[in-house]
XYZ file of C-alpha atoms in Angstrom:
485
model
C -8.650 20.100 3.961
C -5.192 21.029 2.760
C -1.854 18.762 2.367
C 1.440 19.738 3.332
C 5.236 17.895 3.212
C 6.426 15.818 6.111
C 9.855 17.700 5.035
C 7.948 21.630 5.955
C 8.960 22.627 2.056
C 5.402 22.147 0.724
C 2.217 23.510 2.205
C -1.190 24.237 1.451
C -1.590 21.824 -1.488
C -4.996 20.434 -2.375
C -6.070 16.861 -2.750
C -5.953 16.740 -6.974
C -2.438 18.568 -6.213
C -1.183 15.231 -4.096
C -3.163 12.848 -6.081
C -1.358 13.699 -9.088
C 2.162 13.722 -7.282
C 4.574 11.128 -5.976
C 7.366 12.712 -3.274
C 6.958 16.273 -2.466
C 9.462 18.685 -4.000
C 11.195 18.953 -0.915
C 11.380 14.950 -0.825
C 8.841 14.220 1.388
C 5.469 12.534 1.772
C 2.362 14.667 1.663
C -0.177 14.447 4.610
C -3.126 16.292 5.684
C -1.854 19.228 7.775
C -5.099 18.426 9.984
C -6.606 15.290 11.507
C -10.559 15.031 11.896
C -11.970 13.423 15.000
C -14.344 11.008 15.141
C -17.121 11.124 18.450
C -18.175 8.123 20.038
C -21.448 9.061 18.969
C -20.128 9.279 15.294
C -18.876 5.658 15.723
C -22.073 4.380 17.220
C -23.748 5.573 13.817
C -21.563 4.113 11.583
C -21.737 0.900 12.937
C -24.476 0.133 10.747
C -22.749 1.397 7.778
C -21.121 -1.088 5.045
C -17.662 -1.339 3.872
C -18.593 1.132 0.769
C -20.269 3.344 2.771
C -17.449 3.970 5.327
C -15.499 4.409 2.624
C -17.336 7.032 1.570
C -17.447 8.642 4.762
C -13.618 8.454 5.583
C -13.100 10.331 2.151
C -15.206 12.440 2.299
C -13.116 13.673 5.311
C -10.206 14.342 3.703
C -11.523 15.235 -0.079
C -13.331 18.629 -0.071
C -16.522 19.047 -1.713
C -15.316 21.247 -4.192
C -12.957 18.984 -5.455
C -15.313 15.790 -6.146
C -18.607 16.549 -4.576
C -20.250 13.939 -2.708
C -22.570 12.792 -4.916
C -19.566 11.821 -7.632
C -17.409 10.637 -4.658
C -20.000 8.110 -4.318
C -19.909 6.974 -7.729
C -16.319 7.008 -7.948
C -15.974 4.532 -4.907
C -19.017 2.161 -6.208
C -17.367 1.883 -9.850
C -14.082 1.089 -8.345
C -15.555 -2.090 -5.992
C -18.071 -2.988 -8.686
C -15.131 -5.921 -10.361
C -14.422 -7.400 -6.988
C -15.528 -10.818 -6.034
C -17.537 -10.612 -3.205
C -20.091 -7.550 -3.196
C -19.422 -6.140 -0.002
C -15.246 -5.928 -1.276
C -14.154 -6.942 2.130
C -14.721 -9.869 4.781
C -14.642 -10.551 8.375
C -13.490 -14.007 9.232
C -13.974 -15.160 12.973
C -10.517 -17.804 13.913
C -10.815 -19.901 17.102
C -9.068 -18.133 20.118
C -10.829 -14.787 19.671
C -8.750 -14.169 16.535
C -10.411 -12.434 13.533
C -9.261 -12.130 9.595
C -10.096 -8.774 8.060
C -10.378 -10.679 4.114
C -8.821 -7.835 1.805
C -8.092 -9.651 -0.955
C -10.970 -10.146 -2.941
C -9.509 -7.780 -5.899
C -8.859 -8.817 -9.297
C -5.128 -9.565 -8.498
C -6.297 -11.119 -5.305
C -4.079 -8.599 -2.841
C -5.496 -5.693 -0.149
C -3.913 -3.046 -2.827
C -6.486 -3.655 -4.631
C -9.070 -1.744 -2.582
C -7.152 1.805 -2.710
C -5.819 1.390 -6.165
C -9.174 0.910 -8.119
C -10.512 3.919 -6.031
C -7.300 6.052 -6.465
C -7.394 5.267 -10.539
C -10.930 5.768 -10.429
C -10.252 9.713 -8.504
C -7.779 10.383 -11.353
C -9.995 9.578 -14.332
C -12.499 11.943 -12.802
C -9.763 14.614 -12.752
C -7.913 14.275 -16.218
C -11.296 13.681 -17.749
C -12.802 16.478 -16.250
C -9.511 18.223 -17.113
C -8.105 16.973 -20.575
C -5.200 16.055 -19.341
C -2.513 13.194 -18.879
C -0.490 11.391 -16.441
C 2.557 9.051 -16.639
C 2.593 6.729 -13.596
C 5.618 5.516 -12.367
C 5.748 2.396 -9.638
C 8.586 0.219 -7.824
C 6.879 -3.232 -6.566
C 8.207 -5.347 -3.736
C 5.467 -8.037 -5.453
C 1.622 -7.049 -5.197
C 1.622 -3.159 -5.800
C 2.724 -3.634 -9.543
C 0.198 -5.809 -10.754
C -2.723 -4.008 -8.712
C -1.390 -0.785 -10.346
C -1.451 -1.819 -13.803
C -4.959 -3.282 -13.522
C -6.584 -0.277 -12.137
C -5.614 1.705 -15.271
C -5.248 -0.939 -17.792
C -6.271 0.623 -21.403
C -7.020 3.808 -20.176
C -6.418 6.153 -23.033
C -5.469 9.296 -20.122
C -2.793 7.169 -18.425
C 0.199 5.050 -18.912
C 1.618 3.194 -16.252
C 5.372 2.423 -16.176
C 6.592 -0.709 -13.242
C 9.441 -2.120 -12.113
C 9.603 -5.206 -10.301
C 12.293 -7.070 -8.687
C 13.318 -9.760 -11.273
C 13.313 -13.602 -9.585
C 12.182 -11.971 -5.871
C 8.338 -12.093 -6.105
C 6.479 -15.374 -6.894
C 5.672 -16.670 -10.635
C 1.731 -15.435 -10.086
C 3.287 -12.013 -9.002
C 5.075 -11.895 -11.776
C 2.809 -13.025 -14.663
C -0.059 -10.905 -13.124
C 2.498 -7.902 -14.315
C 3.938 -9.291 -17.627
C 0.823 -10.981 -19.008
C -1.111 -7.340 -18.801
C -0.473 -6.390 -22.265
C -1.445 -3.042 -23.356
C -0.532 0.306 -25.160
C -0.255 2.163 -21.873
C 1.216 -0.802 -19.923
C 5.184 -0.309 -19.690
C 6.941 -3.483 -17.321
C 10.278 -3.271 -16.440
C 12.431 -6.751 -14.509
C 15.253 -4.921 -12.377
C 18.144 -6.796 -11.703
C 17.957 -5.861 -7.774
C 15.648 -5.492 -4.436
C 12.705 -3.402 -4.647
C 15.011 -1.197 -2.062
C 17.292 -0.842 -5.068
C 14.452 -0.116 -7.409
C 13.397 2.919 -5.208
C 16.956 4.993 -5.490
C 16.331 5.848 -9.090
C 12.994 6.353 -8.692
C 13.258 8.736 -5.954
C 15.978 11.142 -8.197
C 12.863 10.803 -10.946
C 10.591 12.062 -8.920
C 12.976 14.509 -7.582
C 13.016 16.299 -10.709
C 10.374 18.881 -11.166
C 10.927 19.213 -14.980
C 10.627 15.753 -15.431
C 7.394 15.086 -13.184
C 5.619 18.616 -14.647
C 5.712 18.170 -18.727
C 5.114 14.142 -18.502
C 2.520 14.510 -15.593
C 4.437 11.927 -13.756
C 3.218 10.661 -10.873
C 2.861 7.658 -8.113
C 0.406 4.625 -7.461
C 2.861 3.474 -4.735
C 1.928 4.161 -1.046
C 3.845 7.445 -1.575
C 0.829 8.389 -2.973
C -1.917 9.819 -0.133
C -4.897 8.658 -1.526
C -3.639 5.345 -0.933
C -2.899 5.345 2.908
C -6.841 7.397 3.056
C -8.891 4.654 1.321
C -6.773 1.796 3.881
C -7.885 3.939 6.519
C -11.133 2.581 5.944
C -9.799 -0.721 6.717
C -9.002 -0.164 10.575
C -12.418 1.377 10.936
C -14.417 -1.009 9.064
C -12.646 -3.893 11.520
C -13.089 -2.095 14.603
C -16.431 -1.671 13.817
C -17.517 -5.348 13.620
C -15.368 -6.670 15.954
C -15.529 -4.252 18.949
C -18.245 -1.607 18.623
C -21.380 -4.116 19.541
C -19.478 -4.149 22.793
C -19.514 -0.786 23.136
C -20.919 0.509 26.188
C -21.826 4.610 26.382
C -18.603 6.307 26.095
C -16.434 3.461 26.988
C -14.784 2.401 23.899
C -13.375 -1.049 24.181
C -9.779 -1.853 22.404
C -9.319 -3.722 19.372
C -5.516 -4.856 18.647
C -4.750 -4.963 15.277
C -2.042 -7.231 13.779
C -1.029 -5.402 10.758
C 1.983 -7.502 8.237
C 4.291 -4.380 7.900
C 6.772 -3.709 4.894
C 6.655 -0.216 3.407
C 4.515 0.684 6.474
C 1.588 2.072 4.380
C -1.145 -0.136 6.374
C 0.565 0.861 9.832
C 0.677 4.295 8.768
C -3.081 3.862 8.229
C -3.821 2.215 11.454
C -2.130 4.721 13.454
C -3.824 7.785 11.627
C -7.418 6.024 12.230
C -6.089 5.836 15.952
C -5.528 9.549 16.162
C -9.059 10.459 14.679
C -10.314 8.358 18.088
C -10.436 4.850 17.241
C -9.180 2.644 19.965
C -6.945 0.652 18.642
C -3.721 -1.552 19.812
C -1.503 -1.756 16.858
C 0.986 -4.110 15.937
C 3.700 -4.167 13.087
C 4.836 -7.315 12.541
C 7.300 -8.174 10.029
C 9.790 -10.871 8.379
C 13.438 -11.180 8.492
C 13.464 -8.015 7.301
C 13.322 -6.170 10.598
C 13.989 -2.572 10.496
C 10.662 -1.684 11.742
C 10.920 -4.460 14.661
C 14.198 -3.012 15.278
C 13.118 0.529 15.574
C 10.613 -0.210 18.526
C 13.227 -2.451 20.245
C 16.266 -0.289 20.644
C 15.902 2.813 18.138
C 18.060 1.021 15.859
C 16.226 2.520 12.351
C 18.626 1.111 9.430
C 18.944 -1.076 7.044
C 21.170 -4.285 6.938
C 23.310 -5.311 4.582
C 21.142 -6.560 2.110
C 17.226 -7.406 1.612
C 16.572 -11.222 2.646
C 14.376 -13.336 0.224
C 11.603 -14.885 2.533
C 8.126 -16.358 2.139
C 6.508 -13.262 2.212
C 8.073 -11.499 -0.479
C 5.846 -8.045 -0.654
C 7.252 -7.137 3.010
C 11.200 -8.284 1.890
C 12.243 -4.287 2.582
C 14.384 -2.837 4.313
C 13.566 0.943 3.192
C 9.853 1.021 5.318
C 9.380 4.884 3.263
C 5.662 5.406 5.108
C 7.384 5.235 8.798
C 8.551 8.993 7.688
C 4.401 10.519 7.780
C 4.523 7.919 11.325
C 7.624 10.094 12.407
C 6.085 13.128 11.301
C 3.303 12.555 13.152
C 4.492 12.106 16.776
C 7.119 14.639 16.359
C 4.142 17.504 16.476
C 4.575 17.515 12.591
C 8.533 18.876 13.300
C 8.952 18.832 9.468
C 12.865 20.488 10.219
C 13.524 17.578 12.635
C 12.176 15.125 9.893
C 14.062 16.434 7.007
C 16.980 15.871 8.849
C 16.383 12.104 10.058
C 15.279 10.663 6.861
C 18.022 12.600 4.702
C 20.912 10.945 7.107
C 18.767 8.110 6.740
C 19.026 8.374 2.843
C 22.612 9.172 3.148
C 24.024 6.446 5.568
C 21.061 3.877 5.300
C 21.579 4.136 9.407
C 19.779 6.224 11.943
C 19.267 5.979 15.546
C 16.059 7.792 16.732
C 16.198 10.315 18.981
C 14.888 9.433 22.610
C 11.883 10.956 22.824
C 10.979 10.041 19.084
C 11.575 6.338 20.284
C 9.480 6.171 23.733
C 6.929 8.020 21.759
C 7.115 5.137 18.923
C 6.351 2.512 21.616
C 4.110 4.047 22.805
C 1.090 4.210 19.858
C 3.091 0.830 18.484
C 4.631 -3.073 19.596
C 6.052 -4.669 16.763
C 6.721 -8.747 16.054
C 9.414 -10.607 14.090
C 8.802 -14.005 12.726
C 11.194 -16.128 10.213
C 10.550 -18.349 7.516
C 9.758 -21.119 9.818
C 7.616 -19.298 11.480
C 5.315 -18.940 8.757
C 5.145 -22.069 8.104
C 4.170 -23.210 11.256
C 1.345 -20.248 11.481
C 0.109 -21.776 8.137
C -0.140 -25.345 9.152
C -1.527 -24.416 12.444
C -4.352 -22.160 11.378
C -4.917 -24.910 8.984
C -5.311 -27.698 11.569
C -7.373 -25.501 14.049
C -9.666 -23.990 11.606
C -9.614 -25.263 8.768
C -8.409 -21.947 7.084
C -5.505 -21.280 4.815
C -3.542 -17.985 5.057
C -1.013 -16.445 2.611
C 2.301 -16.519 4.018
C 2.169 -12.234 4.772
C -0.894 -12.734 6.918
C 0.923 -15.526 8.782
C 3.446 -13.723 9.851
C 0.252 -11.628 11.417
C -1.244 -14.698 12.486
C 1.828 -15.986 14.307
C 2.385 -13.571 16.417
C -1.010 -14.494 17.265
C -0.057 -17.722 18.286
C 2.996 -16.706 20.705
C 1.619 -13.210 22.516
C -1.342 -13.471 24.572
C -4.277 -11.905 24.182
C -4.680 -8.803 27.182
C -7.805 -9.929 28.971
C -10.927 -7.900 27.495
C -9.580 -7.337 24.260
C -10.291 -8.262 20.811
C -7.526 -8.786 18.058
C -7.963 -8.800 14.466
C -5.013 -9.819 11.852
C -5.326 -7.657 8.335
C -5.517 -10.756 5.598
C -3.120 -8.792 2.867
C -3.644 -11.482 0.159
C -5.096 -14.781 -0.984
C -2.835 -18.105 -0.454
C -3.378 -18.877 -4.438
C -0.609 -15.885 -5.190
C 2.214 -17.828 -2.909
C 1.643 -21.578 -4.031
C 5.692 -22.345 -3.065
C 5.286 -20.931 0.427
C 1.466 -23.591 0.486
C 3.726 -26.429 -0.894
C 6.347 -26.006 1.686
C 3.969 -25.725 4.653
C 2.586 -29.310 3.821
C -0.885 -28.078 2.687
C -2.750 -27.713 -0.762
C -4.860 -25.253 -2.294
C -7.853 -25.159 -5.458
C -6.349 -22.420 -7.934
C -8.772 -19.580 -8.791
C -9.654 -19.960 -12.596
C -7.995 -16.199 -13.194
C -4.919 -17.534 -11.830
C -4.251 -20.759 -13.679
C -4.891 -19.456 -17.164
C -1.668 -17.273 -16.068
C 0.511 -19.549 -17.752
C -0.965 -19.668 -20.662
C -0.695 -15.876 -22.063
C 1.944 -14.090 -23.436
C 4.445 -12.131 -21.203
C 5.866 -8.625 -22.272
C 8.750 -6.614 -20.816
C 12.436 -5.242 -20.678
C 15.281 -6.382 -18.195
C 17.150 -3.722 -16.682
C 20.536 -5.149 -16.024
C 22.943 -4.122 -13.235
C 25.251 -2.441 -14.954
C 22.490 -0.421 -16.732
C 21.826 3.176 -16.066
C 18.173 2.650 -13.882
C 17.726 6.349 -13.537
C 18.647 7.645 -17.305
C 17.080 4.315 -18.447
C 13.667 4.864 -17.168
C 13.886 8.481 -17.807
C 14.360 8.252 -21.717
C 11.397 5.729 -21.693
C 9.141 7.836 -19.711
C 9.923 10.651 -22.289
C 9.613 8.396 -25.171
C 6.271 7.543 -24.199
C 5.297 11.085 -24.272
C 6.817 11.846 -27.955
C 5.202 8.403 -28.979
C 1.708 9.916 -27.687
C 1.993 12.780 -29.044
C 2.905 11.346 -32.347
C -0.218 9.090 -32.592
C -2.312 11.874 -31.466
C -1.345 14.548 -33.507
C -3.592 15.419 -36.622
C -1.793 13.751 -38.890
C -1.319 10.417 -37.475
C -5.503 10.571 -36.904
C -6.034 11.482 -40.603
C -3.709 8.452 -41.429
């Protein structure tokens, strides 16, 4: 298995090479230049398989041998879902009205990113261990991604992780799960701005080979591959429960997935796990931030004015940056075509897709929009029916659910993308109430460490001098001297 750029630039890369990158050279997103199939047969098997072992399976697809043979791969994936709360990681959650919750927030910052950020911090110890080496990790957060980030490599002596985070857009657990985490290699930045601001600079960082070779700097964003390959686990792992024991010979039946849809990592996912022969019906479904909704409705791919605060904070974007590998994908991997949507796109912030591109888009995906009252009405009414409270991103899921039929013979699932406890305001406002987990009330009690980059700062030069300060500042403490001292 080799990687290549959705831009054509980059080819032949391995998967250490993408692990330890962010955006391509050529400034785009690294995929696997091919897809594996999966038989019916293959399915049948692995039906009987649990979460952690399909896991295993799925990256073992896409991870050569050489690189972490099977036997470590193993113990890479069981270390990284050995903190989580429940000990299969995941849960299935059957809903009245042949509606199921795929549970993936039982991490220790209670969100799905959990899952493919403990493995993907667990794949680069084994390589700068096994290497001597360091990385610098740099990550923009729309809310959950930050604080998932900085737990998976908290203390680790081979990494420091450097976040921003939208400052006053994400909720108070959000942001003390980032500013309470208070360690050496821990570096938290507030940004005066949207997490679609927060991305520009980070973008021209990565953009700089100089820069990302002598401070090892890479991403723990869904940029990175080796997140979007552990969440294909997810679609399987669903599809698997809720469809395969009706399975009959070769005749796959459908599962439609509801899948809450920001930076488009989790679609991205779903539609890559539907291309190795999964059957699956897949839904984005987003908040007032529609771009993506737009996009299957008319073609119309760009951003509005501005990034609207809603309920469900972690999808308030307006820059979906996975959609690129989607568009890669059904445009027979036309890496010339893509470079030159997505830099207009860059340019202008407005794009209309070609055509074919669009019919080909609604074809492998149907896409929802729900508004602030609209979660709130999903909430109370999963409540009152089932006695089951959702966070305010799988609501917008779930409401869809509520207003679009089920097509006769089908099943539908709705990915759960984190637990109700992180969006207390959004629980208030829907009339319902909630028993705080024990990690998240002591929140308030710990001391809260990092810098405010104000608008009329420098983001770009900003960051850069503290990623390079961080090096000198290793370097320092590790030099002979400084040990002898």
């Amino acid at each position: 298995m080799r990687y290549c750029s959705t831009r054509a630039g980059v080819q032949g890369r391995s998967f250490r090479d993408v692990l330890f990158s962010g955006y391509a050279a050529d400034g785009g997103m690294f995929m696997p230049e091919t897809i594996p199939s999966l038989s019916p047969e293959t399915l049948l098997t692995w039906s009987r398989l649990s979460y952690q072992q399909l896991l295993c399976e799925i990256c073992s697809l896409y991870i050569p041998e050489q690189e972490i043979p099977r036997h470590d791969l193993e113990g890479l994936i069981s270390q990284a879902l050995s903190s989580f709360s429940i000990p299969e990681a995941v849960r299935l959650v059957q809903l009245k009205d042949s509606l199921s919750i795929l549970e993936l927030f039982h991490g220790e910052t209670l969100a799905f990113k959990d899952l493919a950020m403990s493995c993907t911090s667990q794949f680069l110890q084994y390589f700068l261990r096994k290497d001597g080496k360091r990385a610098t990790i740099l990550v923009g957060t729309s809310g959950d991604t930050g604080s998932s980030a900085i737990r998976s490599v908290l203390g680790l002596s081979e990494v420091d992780i450097v976040v921003v985070y939208p400052h006053r857009r994400i909720t108070r657990v959000q942001e003390r799960q980032m500013t309470t985490s208070i360690a050496d290699n821990v570096h938290v930045f507030a940004a005066d701005g949207t997490s679609d601001d927060i991305d520009v600079p980070l973008r021209k960082l990565f953009a700089d080979p100089d820069l990302v070779l002598h401070h090892g700097l890479m991403s723990l964003n869904s940029v990175n591959w080796s997140r979007i390959l552990v969440q294909l686990a997810h679609f399987l792992f669903a599809y698997l429960q809720v469809s395969m024991p009706q399975a009959r010979g070769d005749a796959l039946p459908v599962l439609e997935v509801l899948v809450p849809t920001g930076g488009a990592g989790n679609i991205t996912a779903g539609y890559i796990m539907k291309l190795m022969g999964v059957p699956l019906r897949l839904v984005a479904v987003v908040n007032s931030n529609d771009i993506v909704h737009r996009a299957l409705q008319s073609g119309d791919f760009s951003m509005s004015d501005s990034v609207k605060q809603t309920l469900a904070p972690a999808i308030d974007i307006q820059d979906p940056y996975n959609m690129e590998r989607v568009f890669w994908l059904l445009s027979g991997r036309d890496g010339a075509m893509v470079k030159s949507l997505m830099e207009e796109f860059q340019r202008t912030h407005k794009l209309t897709l070609p055509a074919s591109l669009h019919q080909q888009l609604c074809e492998v995906l149907s896409s929802g929009s729900v508004s602030d009252d609209g979660i709130l009405e999903a909430m109370r009414r999963c409540w009152q029916d089932n006695h089951y409270l959702i966070c305010p991103h799988t609501a917008v899921g779930v409401w869809h659910h509520y207003h679009t039929p089920i097509r006769p013979g089908e099943n539908r699932c709705c990915i759960a993308t984190a637990s109700p406890a992180k969006f207390q305001e959004a629980v208030q406002k829907a009339g319902l109430t909630l028993d705080l987990p024990e990690a998240v009330k002591v929140l308030d009690t710990l001391e809260t460490r990092y810098e405010v980059l104000e608008r009329s700062d420098d983001w770009e030069s900003k960051l850069r001098r503290h990623i390079e300060s961080i090096r000198y500042y290793k370097s320092c403490i590790d030099c002979v001297f400084c040990r002898n001292k």
